[in-house]
JSON list of C-alpha atoms in Angstrom, two decimals:
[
{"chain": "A", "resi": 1, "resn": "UNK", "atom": "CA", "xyz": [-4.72, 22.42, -28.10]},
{"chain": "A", "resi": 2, "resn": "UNK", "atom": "CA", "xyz": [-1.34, 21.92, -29.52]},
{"chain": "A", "resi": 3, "resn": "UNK", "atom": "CA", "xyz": [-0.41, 18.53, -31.16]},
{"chain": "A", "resi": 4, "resn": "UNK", "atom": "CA", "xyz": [2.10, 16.55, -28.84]},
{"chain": "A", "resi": 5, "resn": "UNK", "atom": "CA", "xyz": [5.24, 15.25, -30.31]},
{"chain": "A", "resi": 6, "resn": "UNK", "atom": "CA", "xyz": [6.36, 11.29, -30.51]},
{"chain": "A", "resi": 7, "resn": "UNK", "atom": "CA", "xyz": [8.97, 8.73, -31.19]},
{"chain": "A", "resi": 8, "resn": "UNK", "atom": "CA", "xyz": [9.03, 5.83, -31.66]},
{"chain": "A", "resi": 9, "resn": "UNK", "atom": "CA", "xyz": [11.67, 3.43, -31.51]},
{"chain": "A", "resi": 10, "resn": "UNK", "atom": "CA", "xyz": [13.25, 0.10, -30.16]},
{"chain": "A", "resi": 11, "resn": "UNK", "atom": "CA", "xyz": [14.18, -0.02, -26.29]},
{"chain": "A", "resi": 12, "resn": "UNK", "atom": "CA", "xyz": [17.92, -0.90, -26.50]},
{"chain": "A", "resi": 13, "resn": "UNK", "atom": "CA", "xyz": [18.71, -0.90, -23.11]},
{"chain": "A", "resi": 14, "resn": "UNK", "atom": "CA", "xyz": [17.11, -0.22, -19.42]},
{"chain": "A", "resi": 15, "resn": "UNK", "atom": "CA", "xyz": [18.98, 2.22, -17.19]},
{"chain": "A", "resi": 16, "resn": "UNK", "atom": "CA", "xyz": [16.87, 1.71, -14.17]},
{"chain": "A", "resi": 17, "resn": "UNK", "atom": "CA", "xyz": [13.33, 1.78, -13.19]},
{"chain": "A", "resi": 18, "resn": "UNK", "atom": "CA", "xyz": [12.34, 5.29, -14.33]},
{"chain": "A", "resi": 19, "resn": "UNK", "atom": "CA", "xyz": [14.84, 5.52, -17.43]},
{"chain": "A", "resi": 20, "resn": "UNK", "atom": "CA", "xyz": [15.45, 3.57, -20.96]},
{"chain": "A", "resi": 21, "resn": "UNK", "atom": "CA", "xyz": [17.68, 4.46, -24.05]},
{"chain": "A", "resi": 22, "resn": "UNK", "atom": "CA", "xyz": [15.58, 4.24, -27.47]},
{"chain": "A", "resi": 23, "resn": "UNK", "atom": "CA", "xyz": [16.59, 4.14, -30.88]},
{"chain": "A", "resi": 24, "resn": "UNK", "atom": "CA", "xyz": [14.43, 6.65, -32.93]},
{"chain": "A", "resi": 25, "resn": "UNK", "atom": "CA", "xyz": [12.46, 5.30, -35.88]},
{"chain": "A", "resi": 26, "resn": "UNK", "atom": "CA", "xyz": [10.46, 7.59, -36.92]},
{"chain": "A", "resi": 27, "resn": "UNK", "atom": "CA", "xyz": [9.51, 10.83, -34.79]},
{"chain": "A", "resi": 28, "resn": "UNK", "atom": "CA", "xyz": [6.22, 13.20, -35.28]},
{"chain": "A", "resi": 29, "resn": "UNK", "atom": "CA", "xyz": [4.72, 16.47, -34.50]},
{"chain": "A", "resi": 30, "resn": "UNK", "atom": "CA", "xyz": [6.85, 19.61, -34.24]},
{"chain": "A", "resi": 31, "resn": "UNK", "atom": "CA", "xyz": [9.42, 18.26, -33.59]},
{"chain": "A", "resi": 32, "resn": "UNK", "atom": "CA", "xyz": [9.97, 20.72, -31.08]},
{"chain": "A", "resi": 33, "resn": "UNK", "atom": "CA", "xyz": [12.71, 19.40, -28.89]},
{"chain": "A", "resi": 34, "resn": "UNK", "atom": "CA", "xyz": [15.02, 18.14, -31.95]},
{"chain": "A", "resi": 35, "resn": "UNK", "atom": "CA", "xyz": [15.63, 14.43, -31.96]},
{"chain": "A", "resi": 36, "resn": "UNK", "atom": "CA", "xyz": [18.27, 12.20, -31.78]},
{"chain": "A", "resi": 37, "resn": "UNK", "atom": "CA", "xyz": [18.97, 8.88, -33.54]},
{"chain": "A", "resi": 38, "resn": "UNK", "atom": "CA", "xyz": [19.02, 7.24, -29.86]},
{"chain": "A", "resi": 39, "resn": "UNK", "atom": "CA", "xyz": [17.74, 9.19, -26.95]},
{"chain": "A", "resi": 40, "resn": "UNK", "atom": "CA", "xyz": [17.55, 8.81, -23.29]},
{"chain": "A", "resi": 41, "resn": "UNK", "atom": "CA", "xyz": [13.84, 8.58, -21.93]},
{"chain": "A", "resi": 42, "resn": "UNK", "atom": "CA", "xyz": [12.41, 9.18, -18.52]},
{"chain": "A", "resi": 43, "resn": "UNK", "atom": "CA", "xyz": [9.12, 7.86, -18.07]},
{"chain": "A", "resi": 44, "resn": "UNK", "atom": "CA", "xyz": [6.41, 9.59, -16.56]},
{"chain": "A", "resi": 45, "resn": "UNK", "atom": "CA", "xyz": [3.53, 7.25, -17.54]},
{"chain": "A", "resi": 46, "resn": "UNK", "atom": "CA", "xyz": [3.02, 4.08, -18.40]},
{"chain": "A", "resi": 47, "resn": "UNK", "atom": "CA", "xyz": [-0.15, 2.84, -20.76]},
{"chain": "A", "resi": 48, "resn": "UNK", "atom": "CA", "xyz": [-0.98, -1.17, -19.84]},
{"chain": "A", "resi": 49, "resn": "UNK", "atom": "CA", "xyz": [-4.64, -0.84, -21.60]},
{"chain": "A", "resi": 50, "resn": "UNK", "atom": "CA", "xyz": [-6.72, 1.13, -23.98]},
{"chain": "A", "resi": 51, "resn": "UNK", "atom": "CA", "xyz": [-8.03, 3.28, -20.98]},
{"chain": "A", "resi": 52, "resn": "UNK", "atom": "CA", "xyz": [-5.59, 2.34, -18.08]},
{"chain": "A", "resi": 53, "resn": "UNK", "atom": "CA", "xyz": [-2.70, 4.42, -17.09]},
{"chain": "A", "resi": 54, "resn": "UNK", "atom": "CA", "xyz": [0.21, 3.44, -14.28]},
{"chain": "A", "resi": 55, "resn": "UNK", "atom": "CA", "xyz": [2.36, 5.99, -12.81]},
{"chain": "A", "resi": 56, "resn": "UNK", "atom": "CA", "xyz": [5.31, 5.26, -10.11]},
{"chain": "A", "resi": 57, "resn": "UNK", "atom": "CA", "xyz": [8.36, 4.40, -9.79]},
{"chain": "A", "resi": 58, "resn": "UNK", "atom": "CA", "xyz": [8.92, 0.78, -10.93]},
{"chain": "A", "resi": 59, "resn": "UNK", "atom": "CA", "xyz": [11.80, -1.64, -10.94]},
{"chain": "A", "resi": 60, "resn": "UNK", "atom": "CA", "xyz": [14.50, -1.94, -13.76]},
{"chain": "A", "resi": 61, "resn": "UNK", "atom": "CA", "xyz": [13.81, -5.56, -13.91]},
{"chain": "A", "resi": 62, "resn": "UNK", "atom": "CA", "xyz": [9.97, -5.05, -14.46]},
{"chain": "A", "resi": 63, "resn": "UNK", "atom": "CA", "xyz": [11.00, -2.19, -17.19]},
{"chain": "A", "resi": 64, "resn": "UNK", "atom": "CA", "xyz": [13.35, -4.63, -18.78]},
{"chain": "A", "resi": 65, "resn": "UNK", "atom": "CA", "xyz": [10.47, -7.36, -18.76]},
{"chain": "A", "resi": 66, "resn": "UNK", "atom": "CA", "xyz": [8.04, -4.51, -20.27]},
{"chain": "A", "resi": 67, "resn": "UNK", "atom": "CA", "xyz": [10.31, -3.21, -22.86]},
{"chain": "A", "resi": 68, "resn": "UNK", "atom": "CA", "xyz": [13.47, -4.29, -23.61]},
{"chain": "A", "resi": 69, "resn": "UNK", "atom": "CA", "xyz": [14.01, -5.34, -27.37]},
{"chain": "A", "resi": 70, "resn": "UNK", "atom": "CA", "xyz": [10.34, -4.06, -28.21]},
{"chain": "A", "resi": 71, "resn": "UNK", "atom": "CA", "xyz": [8.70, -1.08, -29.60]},
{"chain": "A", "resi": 72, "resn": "UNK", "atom": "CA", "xyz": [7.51, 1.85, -28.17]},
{"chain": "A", "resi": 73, "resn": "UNK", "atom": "CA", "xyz": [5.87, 4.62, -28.94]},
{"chain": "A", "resi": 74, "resn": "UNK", "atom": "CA", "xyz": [6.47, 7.94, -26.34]},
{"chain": "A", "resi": 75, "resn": "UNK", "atom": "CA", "xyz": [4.23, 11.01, -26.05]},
{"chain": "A", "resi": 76, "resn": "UNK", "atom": "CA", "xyz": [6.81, 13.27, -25.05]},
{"chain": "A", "resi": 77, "resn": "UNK", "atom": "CA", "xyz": [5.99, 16.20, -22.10]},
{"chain": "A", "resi": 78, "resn": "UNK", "atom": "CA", "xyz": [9.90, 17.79, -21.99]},
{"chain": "A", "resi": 79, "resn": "UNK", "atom": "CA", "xyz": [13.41, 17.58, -22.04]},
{"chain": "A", "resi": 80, "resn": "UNK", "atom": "CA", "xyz": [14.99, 17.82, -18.82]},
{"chain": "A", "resi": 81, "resn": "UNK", "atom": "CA", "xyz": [18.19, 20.14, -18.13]},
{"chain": "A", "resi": 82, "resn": "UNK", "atom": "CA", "xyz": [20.12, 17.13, -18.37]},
{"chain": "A", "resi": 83, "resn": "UNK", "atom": "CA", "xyz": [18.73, 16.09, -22.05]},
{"chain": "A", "resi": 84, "resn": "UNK", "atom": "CA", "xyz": [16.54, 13.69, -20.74]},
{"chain": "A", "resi": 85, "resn": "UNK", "atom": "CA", "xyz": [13.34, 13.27, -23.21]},
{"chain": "A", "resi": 86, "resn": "UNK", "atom": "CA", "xyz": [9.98, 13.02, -20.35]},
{"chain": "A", "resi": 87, "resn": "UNK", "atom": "CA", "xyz": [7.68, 10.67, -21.69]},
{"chain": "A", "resi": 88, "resn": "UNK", "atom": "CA", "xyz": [4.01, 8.86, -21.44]},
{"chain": "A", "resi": 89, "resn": "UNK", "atom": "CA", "xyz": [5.18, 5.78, -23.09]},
{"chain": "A", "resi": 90, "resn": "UNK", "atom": "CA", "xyz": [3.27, 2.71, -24.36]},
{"chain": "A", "resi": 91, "resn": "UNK", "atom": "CA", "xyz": [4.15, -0.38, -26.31]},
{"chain": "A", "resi": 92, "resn": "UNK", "atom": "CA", "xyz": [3.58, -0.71, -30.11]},
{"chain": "A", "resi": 93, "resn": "UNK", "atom": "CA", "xyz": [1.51, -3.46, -30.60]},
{"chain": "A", "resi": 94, "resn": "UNK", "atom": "CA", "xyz": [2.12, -6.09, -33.72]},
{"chain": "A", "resi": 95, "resn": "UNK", "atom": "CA", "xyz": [5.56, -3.82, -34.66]},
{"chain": "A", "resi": 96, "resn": "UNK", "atom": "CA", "xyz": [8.22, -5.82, -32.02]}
]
């Protein structure tokens, strides 16, 4: 199985429910979709516990309460057609 590629960053501001920019710290496996310094992320997943996953669509103000100002860390799936980086995203704990 082929390593997955990350970023992780600071959520610098929420689009909408589904949708945050980032600014890229530090980025990791192959690199395969060529970061930016800031990048757009859709998310697909969201991780709330060591073995819980949420998917859905959510609301910009619960992303914004969730995110905003903190670190993440994003497992990304794809780039969309539109440069969008798809993402299972979770919060950095003891980095924000």
């Amino acid at each position: 199985m082929s390593e997955r590629d990350f970023i992780i960053g600071k959520v610098t501001d929420v689009i909408d429910g589904e949708t945050f920019r980032i600014t890229v710290d530090r980025t990791g496996g192959k690199n395969r979709h060529g970061y930016k310094d800031q990048e757009k992320i859709h998310i697909k997943k969201i991780k709330l516990t060591d073995i819980t996953w949420m998917t859905g669509v959510f609301t910009k103000s619960k992303i914004e309460k969730m995110f905003r100002g903190k670190k993440v860390l994003c497992l990304i799936r794809s780039r969309d057609q539109a440069g969008k980086i798809i993402a299972d995203v979770q919060l950095v704990h003891g980095e924000e």
